[in-house]
PDB file of C-alpha atoms in Angstrom:
ATOM      1  CA  MET A   1     -56.946 133.208 337.859  1.00 37.00           C
ATOM      2  CA  LYS A   2     -57.074 132.821 334.086  1.00 42.00           C
ATOM      3  CA  SER A   3     -53.992 133.435 332.016  1.00 44.00           C
ATOM      4  CA  ASN A   4     -53.807 136.159 329.370  1.00 45.00           C
ATOM      5  CA  ASN A   5     -52.473 133.399 327.089  1.00 45.00           C
ATOM      6  CA  LEU A   6     -55.911 131.796 327.198  1.00 46.00           C
ATOM      7  CA  LEU A   7     -57.879 134.949 326.476  1.00 51.00           C
ATOM      8  CA  LEU A   8     -57.144 135.193 322.750  1.00 46.00           C
ATOM      9  CA  PRO A   9     -58.081 131.597 321.776  1.00 49.00           C
ATOM     10  CA  ILE A  10     -61.203 131.732 323.973  1.00 52.00           C
ATOM     11  CA  ILE A  11     -62.333 134.923 322.200  1.00 52.00           C
ATOM     12  CA  TYR A  12     -61.721 133.255 318.826  1.00 49.00           C
ATOM     13  CA  ILE A  13     -63.811 130.210 319.751  1.00 51.00           C
ATOM     14  CA  ILE A  14     -66.710 132.268 321.130  1.00 55.00           C
ATOM     15  CA  PHE A  15     -66.642 134.517 318.064  1.00 53.00           C
ATOM     16  CA  LEU A  16     -66.736 131.557 315.678  1.00 49.00           C
ATOM     17  CA  LEU A  17     -69.515 129.789 317.585  1.00 51.00           C
ATOM     18  CA  LEU A  18     -71.676 132.924 317.537  1.00 52.00           C
ATOM     19  CA  LEU A  19     -71.161 133.473 313.822  1.00 48.00           C
ATOM     20  CA  PHE A  20     -71.332 129.810 312.812  1.00 46.00           C
ATOM     21  CA  PRO A  21     -75.089 129.626 311.926  1.00 48.00           C
ATOM     22  CA  PHE A  22     -74.859 132.756 309.786  1.00 44.00           C
ATOM     23  CA  MET A  23     -71.648 131.739 308.030  1.00 42.00           C
ATOM     24  CA  VAL A  24     -73.034 128.332 307.093  1.00 42.00           C
ATOM     25  CA  ALA A  25     -76.091 129.979 305.564  1.00 40.00           C
ATOM     26  CA  PHE A  26     -73.998 132.153 303.250  1.00 41.00           C
ATOM     27  CA  GLY A  27     -70.988 129.907 302.747  1.00 40.00           C
ATOM     28  CA  GLN A  28     -70.450 126.664 300.906  1.00 44.00           C
ATOM     29  CA  PRO A  29     -70.159 123.985 303.608  1.00 46.00           C
ATOM     30  CA  LYS A  30     -67.510 121.460 302.698  1.00 79.00           C
ATOM     31  CA  HIS A  31     -65.534 119.077 304.863  1.00 86.00           C
ATOM     32  CA  SER A  32     -62.102 117.518 304.612  1.00 91.00           C
ATOM     33  CA  PHE A  33     -60.369 114.764 306.505  1.00 91.00           C
ATOM     34  CA  PHE A  34     -56.622 114.481 306.932  1.00 94.00           C
ATOM     35  CA  LEU A  35     -53.839 112.298 308.284  1.00 94.00           C
ATOM     36  CA  ASN A  36     -50.316 113.549 308.825  1.00 96.00           C
ATOM     37  CA  THR A  37     -47.092 112.636 310.534  1.00 96.00           C
ATOM     38  CA  GLY A  38     -43.941 114.536 311.285  1.00 97.00           C
ATOM     39  CA  PHE A  39     -40.964 115.444 313.405  1.00 97.00           C
ATOM     40  CA  THR A  40     -40.999 117.669 316.482  1.00 97.00           C
ATOM     41  CA  PHE A  41     -38.159 119.139 318.547  1.00 96.00           C
ATOM     42  CA  ASN A  42     -37.109 121.703 321.137  1.00 96.00           C
ATOM     43  CA  PRO A  43     -34.263 124.131 320.341  1.00 92.00           C
ATOM     44  CA  SER A  44     -33.429 124.444 324.059  1.00 90.00           C
ATOM     45  CA  VAL A  45     -35.339 123.444 327.221  1.00 92.00           C
ATOM     46  CA  GLU A  46     -34.497 122.835 330.859  1.00 91.00           C
ATOM     47  CA  LEU A  47     -35.939 120.466 333.460  1.00 87.00           C
ATOM     48  CA  ASP A  48     -35.014 120.797 337.147  1.00 85.00           C
ATOM     49  CA  GLU A  49     -32.398 123.396 336.143  1.00 85.00           C
ATOM     50  CA  GLN A  50     -30.697 120.907 333.843  1.00 90.00           C
ATOM     51  CA  THR A  51     -30.514 121.204 330.073  1.00 92.00           C
ATOM     52  CA  VAL A  52     -32.473 118.525 328.215  1.00 94.00           C
ATOM     53  CA  LYS A  53     -30.395 117.188 325.343  1.00 94.00           C
ATOM     54  CA  ASN A  54     -31.811 115.716 322.118  1.00 94.00           C
ATOM     55  CA  SER A  55     -35.353 116.713 323.065  1.00 95.00           C
ATOM     56  CA  ASN A  56     -37.319 115.580 320.024  1.00 96.00           C
ATOM     57  CA  GLY A  57     -39.866 113.096 318.775  1.00 96.00           C
ATOM     58  CA  TYR A  58     -42.471 112.249 316.168  1.00 96.00           C
ATOM     59  CA  PHE A  59     -46.234 112.447 316.008  1.00 96.00           C
ATOM     60  CA  PHE A  60     -49.346 111.287 314.169  1.00 94.00           C
ATOM     61  CA  THR A  61     -52.448 113.418 313.705  1.00 95.00           C
ATOM     62  CA  ILE A  62     -55.885 112.485 312.367  1.00 93.00           C
ATOM     63  CA  GLY A  63     -58.759 114.911 312.117  1.00 92.00           C
ATOM     64  CA  GLY A  64     -61.270 116.853 310.091  1.00 92.00           C
ATOM     65  CA  LEU A  65     -61.915 120.411 308.944  1.00 93.00           C
ATOM     66  CA  LYS A  66     -65.056 122.305 308.076  1.00 91.00           C
ATOM     67  CA  LYS A  67     -65.121 125.274 305.731  1.00 89.00           C
ATOM     68  CA  ILE A  68     -67.406 127.667 307.606  1.00 88.00           C
ATOM     69  CA  VAL A  69     -67.216 130.779 305.447  1.00 86.00           C
ATOM     70  CA  THR A  70     -65.867 131.640 301.999  1.00 86.00           C
ATOM     71  CA  TYR A  71     -65.117 134.896 300.233  1.00 86.00           C
ATOM     72  CA  LYS A  72     -64.240 134.502 296.546  1.00 84.00           C
ATOM     73  CA  ASP A  73     -61.461 131.856 296.604  1.00 85.00           C
ATOM     74  CA  ASN A  74     -60.516 132.404 300.256  1.00 91.00           C
ATOM     75  CA  SER A  75     -62.002 130.577 303.224  1.00 91.00           C
ATOM     76  CA  LEU A  76     -62.010 130.254 306.994  1.00 92.00           C
ATOM     77  CA  GLU A  77     -61.860 126.701 308.375  1.00 94.00           C
ATOM     78  CA  LEU A  78     -62.369 125.249 311.832  1.00 92.00           C
ATOM     79  CA  GLY A  79     -61.153 121.758 312.690  1.00 93.00           C
ATOM     80  CA  PHE A  80     -60.821 119.064 315.311  1.00 92.00           C
ATOM     81  CA  ALA A  81     -58.048 116.474 315.546  1.00 93.00           C
ATOM     82  CA  LEU A  82     -56.371 113.893 317.766  1.00 92.00           C
ATOM     83  CA  LYS A  83     -52.592 114.058 317.981  1.00 93.00           C
ATOM     84  CA  THR A  84     -50.355 111.369 319.431  1.00 93.00           C
ATOM     85  CA  VAL A  85     -46.832 112.489 320.318  1.00 94.00           C
ATOM     86  CA  PHE A  86     -43.849 110.221 321.065  1.00 94.00           C
ATOM     87  CA  THR A  87     -40.851 112.084 322.497  1.00 95.00           C
ATOM     88  CA  SER A  88     -37.461 111.313 323.958  1.00 95.00           C
ATOM     89  CA  GLY A  89     -34.499 113.146 325.462  1.00 94.00           C
ATOM     90  CA  GLN A  90     -31.579 112.973 327.814  1.00 94.00           C
ATOM     91  CA  ILE A  91     -30.913 114.670 331.177  1.00 91.00           C
ATOM     92  CA  GLY A  92     -27.370 114.097 332.344  1.00 86.00           C
ATOM     93  CA  ASN A  93     -26.724 110.372 332.001  1.00 87.00           C
ATOM     94  CA  ALA A  94     -30.430 109.439 332.131  1.00 90.00           C
ATOM     95  CA  SER A  95     -32.631 109.174 329.045  1.00 93.00           C
ATOM     96  CA  PHE A  96     -36.424 109.143 328.850  1.00 91.00           C
ATOM     97  CA  ASN A  97     -39.264 108.286 326.473  1.00 93.00           C
ATOM     98  CA  THR A  98     -42.833 109.594 326.709  1.00 91.00           C
ATOM     99  CA  ALA A  99     -46.120 109.261 324.803  1.00 90.00           C
ATOM    100  CA  THR A 100     -49.082 111.582 325.106  1.00 90.00           C
ATOM    101  CA  LEU A 101     -52.433 112.351 323.479  1.00 89.00           C
ATOM    102  CA  ARG A 102     -53.470 115.872 322.518  1.00 92.00           C
ATOM    103  CA  LEU A 103     -56.729 117.421 321.320  1.00 91.00           C
ATOM    104  CA  ALA A 104     -56.047 119.951 318.571  1.00 93.00           C
ATOM    105  CA  ILE A 105     -58.410 122.666 317.320  1.00 93.00           C
ATOM    106  CA  PRO A 106     -56.979 124.336 314.202  1.00 94.00           C
ATOM    107  CA  ILE A 107     -58.339 127.706 313.085  1.00 94.00           C
ATOM    108  CA  ARG A 108     -57.189 128.366 309.511  1.00 94.00           C
ATOM    109  CA  LEU A 109     -57.272 131.039 306.835  1.00 94.00           C
ATOM    110  CA  VAL A 110     -56.899 129.440 303.412  1.00 94.00           C
ATOM    111  CA  PHE A 111     -56.168 131.133 300.093  1.00 93.00           C
ATOM    112  CA  PRO A 112     -54.887 129.977 296.672  1.00 92.00           C
ATOM    113  CA  VAL A 113     -51.299 130.434 295.493  1.00 92.00           C
ATOM    114  CA  GLY A 114     -51.721 128.604 292.189  1.00 86.00           C
ATOM    115  CA  LYS A 115     -54.110 126.450 290.190  1.00 86.00           C
ATOM    116  CA  LYS A 116     -53.674 123.404 292.417  1.00 92.00           C
ATOM    117  CA  CYS A 117     -51.923 124.757 295.500  1.00 95.00           C
ATOM    118  CA  TRP A 118     -53.297 126.535 298.547  1.00 95.00           C
ATOM    119  CA  LEU A 119     -51.650 128.250 301.484  1.00 96.00           C
ATOM    120  CA  ALA A 120     -53.081 128.058 305.004  1.00 96.00           C
ATOM    121  CA  THR A 121     -52.072 129.957 308.118  1.00 95.00           C
ATOM    122  CA  GLY A 122     -53.526 130.370 311.581  1.00 94.00           C
ATOM    123  CA  MET A 123     -53.231 128.800 315.003  1.00 94.00           C
ATOM    124  CA  ILE A 124     -53.774 125.453 316.689  1.00 95.00           C
ATOM    125  CA  ILE A 125     -55.280 125.317 320.192  1.00 92.00           C
ATOM    126  CA  GLN A 126     -54.376 122.202 322.172  1.00 92.00           C
ATOM    127  CA  ASN A 127     -54.057 120.889 325.706  1.00 89.00           C
ATOM    128  CA  ASN A 128     -50.760 121.022 327.604  1.00 88.00           C
ATOM    129  CA  GLU A 129     -51.793 118.544 330.271  1.00 82.00           C
ATOM    130  CA  ASP A 130     -52.750 114.905 329.742  1.00 79.00           C
ATOM    131  CA  LEU A 131     -56.489 114.423 329.330  1.00 75.00           C
ATOM    132  CA  ASN A 132     -56.881 112.557 332.617  1.00 75.00           C
ATOM    133  CA  THR A 133     -55.359 115.461 334.590  1.00 75.00           C
ATOM    134  CA  LEU A 134     -56.673 118.359 332.493  1.00 72.00           C
ATOM    135  CA  ASP A 135     -58.755 121.015 334.281  1.00 71.00           C
ATOM    136  CA  TRP A 136     -61.563 121.741 331.804  1.00 68.00           C
ATOM    137  CA  ARG A 137     -62.692 124.737 333.882  1.00 70.00           C
ATOM    138  CA  LEU A 138     -59.565 126.620 332.770  1.00 69.00           C
ATOM    139  CA  ARG A 139     -58.351 127.353 336.287  1.00 72.00           C
ATOM    140  CA  ASN A 140     -54.759 126.437 335.430  1.00 76.00           C
ATOM    141  CA  LYS A 141     -53.314 129.032 333.067  1.00 80.00           C
ATOM    142  CA  TYR A 142     -50.903 126.515 331.514  1.00 85.00           C
ATOM    143  CA  ASP A 143     -53.418 123.758 330.758  1.00 85.00           C
ATOM    144  CA  TRP A 144     -53.867 125.023 327.182  1.00 87.00           C
ATOM    145  CA  ARG A 145     -51.583 126.505 324.550  1.00 90.00           C
ATOM    146  CA  TYR A 146     -51.793 127.749 321.010  1.00 90.00           C
ATOM    147  CA  ASP A 147     -49.232 127.270 318.230  1.00 95.00           C
ATOM    148  CA  PHE A 148     -48.898 129.340 315.074  1.00 95.00           C
ATOM    149  CA  PHE A 149     -48.545 127.440 311.817  1.00 96.00           C
ATOM    150  CA  GLY A 150     -48.221 127.627 308.045  1.00 96.00           C
ATOM    151  CA  GLU A 151     -49.217 124.948 305.542  1.00 97.00           C
ATOM    152  CA  ILE A 152     -49.010 124.307 301.806  1.00 97.00           C
ATOM    153  CA  LYS A 153     -51.703 122.074 300.311  1.00 95.00           C
ATOM    154  CA  CYS A 154     -51.398 120.715 296.756  1.00 96.00           C
ATOM    155  CA  PHE A 155     -54.132 118.731 295.011  1.00 94.00           C
ATOM    156  CA  ILE A 156     -53.138 115.505 293.261  1.00 95.00           C
ATOM    157  CA  SER A 157     -56.695 114.871 291.997  1.00 92.00           C
ATOM    158  CA  LYS A 158     -60.077 116.563 292.236  1.00 86.00           C
ATOM    159  CA  ASP A 159     -60.494 115.895 295.976  1.00 88.00           C
ATOM    160  CA  TRP A 160     -57.254 114.297 297.212  1.00 93.00           C
ATOM    161  CA  PHE A 161     -54.385 116.505 298.371  1.00 96.00           C
ATOM    162  CA  LEU A 162     -50.931 116.398 299.957  1.00 97.00           C
ATOM    163  CA  THR A 163     -49.765 118.787 302.671  1.00 97.00           C
ATOM    164  CA  THR A 164     -46.548 119.995 304.211  1.00 97.00           C
ATOM    165  CA  SER A 165     -46.589 122.248 307.263  1.00 97.00           C
ATOM    166  CA  GLY A 166     -44.661 123.698 310.152  1.00 97.00           C
ATOM    167  CA  SER A 167     -45.662 125.182 313.506  1.00 97.00           C
ATOM    168  CA  ILE A 168     -44.034 126.926 316.444  1.00 96.00           C
ATOM    169  CA  ASN A 169     -45.049 127.960 319.940  1.00 95.00           C
ATOM    170  CA  LEU A 170     -44.008 131.502 320.863  1.00 89.00           C
ATOM    171  CA  THR A 171     -45.879 131.885 324.153  1.00 88.00           C
ATOM    172  CA  LYS A 172     -44.278 132.075 327.582  1.00 88.00           C
ATOM    173  CA  ILE A 173     -44.913 128.550 328.844  1.00 91.00           C
ATOM    174  CA  PRO A 174     -42.575 126.829 331.362  1.00 92.00           C
ATOM    175  CA  ASP A 175     -40.129 124.420 329.714  1.00 93.00           C
ATOM    176  CA  PRO A 176     -41.481 121.232 331.394  1.00 91.00           C
ATOM    177  CA  PHE A 177     -44.675 121.532 329.301  1.00 91.00           C
ATOM    178  CA  PHE A 178     -42.591 121.122 326.137  1.00 94.00           C
ATOM    179  CA  ILE A 179     -41.077 117.798 327.208  1.00 93.00           C
ATOM    180  CA  ASN A 180     -44.160 115.829 326.068  1.00 92.00           C
ATOM    181  CA  ASP A 181     -45.049 118.108 323.165  1.00 94.00           C
ATOM    182  CA  PRO A 182     -42.096 120.141 321.842  1.00 96.00           C
ATOM    183  CA  LYS A 183     -42.159 123.719 320.523  1.00 95.00           C
ATOM    184  CA  VAL A 184     -41.411 123.184 316.819  1.00 97.00           C
ATOM    185  CA  THR A 185     -43.007 120.714 314.376  1.00 97.00           C
ATOM    186  CA  PHE A 186     -42.676 119.815 310.711  1.00 98.00           C
ATOM    187  CA  SER A 187     -45.094 117.436 309.030  1.00 97.00           C
ATOM    188  CA  ILE A 188     -46.319 115.907 305.782  1.00 97.00           C
ATOM    189  CA  GLY A 189     -49.751 114.429 305.210  1.00 97.00           C
ATOM    190  CA  ILE A 190     -52.582 113.434 302.948  1.00 96.00           C
ATOM    191  CA  GLY A 191     -56.230 114.407 302.944  1.00 95.00           C
ATOM    192  CA  LYS A 192     -59.511 114.323 301.048  1.00 92.00           C
ATOM    193  CA  ASN A 193     -62.302 116.824 300.532  1.00 89.00           C
ATOM    194  CA  VAL A 194     -65.782 115.437 301.181  1.00 84.00           C
ATOM    195  CA  LEU A 195     -69.091 117.124 300.439  1.00 75.00           C
ATOM    196  CA  ILE A 196     -71.524 116.081 303.159  1.00 69.00           C
ATOM    197  CA  VAL A 197     -75.113 116.531 302.081  1.00 62.00           C
ATOM    198  CA  ASN A 198     -77.935 116.847 304.601  1.00 58.00           C
ATOM    199  CA  LYS A 199     -80.615 114.710 302.962  1.00 58.00           C
ATOM    200  CA  ARG A 200     -83.386 115.829 305.323  1.00 62.00           C
ATOM    201  CA  ASN A 201     -82.765 119.503 304.558  1.00 59.00           C
ATOM    202  CA  ASN A 202     -82.705 118.751 300.842  1.00 58.00           C
ATOM    203  CA  ILE A 203     -86.013 116.903 301.085  1.00 63.00           C
ATOM    204  CA  ARG A 204     -87.614 119.787 302.996  1.00 66.00           C
ATOM    205  CA  LYS A 205     -86.308 122.295 300.445  1.00 65.00           C
ATOM    206  CA  ALA A 206     -87.627 120.172 297.593  1.00 67.00           C
ATOM    207  CA  ARG A 207     -91.076 119.971 299.234  1.00 73.00           C
ATOM    208  CA  ARG A 208     -91.219 123.730 299.783  1.00 74.00           C
ATOM    209  CA  LYS A 209     -90.160 124.313 296.201  1.00 72.00           C
ATOM    210  CA  GLN A 210     -92.842 121.937 294.937  1.00 70.00           C
ATOM    211  CA  LYS A 211     -95.539 123.657 297.063  1.00 73.00           C
ATOM    212  CA  ARG A 212     -94.603 127.049 295.639  1.00 75.00           C
ATOM    213  CA  LYS A 213     -94.694 125.611 292.160  1.00 71.00           C
ATOM    214  CA  ASN A 214     -98.143 124.083 292.767  1.00 71.00           C
ATOM    215  CA  LYS A 215     -99.496 127.402 294.046  1.00 70.00           C
ATOM    216  CA  LYS A 216     -98.258 129.178 290.917  1.00 70.00           C
ATOM    217  CA  ASN A 217     -99.873 126.551 288.688  1.00 69.00           C
ATOM    218  CA  LYS A 218    -103.234 126.997 290.484  1.00 64.00           C
ATOM    219  CA  LEU A 219    -103.100 130.738 289.855  1.00 60.00           C
TER     220      LEU A 219
END
């Protein structure tokens, strides 16, 4: 039986996929790539009815974003990233260290707050289970989660930018799922905007334009 926690992100993804061809036609497609690192921690979690002390860690994320629709200076972006999380903690007299890989799908609303600074907010969908044990058919209601986040992006040149962000998970997920990937994160990063041009489409457009021009000259 599917969890209600999964319903909202699934609806978002289906909605974006259905609208994607239309939004690209009317938007200004532009891509960005980013790399960030940060600190992650749990305010309070339990494992086997014991409190986990010093449950924290650090992570590295690399990924890309695509601007799929724009309205004036605001935009909606959809991304894909790989996130590696290294965590540690202590249960009683025993300590532990873990490392895990997560797939992250950020859905972001971006709008300007100054000449060179932008604010982004939205949610990040990612797996709760390791990739080798993940049920991609969504039969386990806790296999996926979504975190809410806020980010400030400031440009240091025309295309390069720095970011600082924070995220938190507010959903009702059992504490053991937060051992490998804690609830709260803070990060800093760097990124670059890249305009990817489809040369084949440009060539076809140029040919059609030239044909129309030739027809007008014949008339």
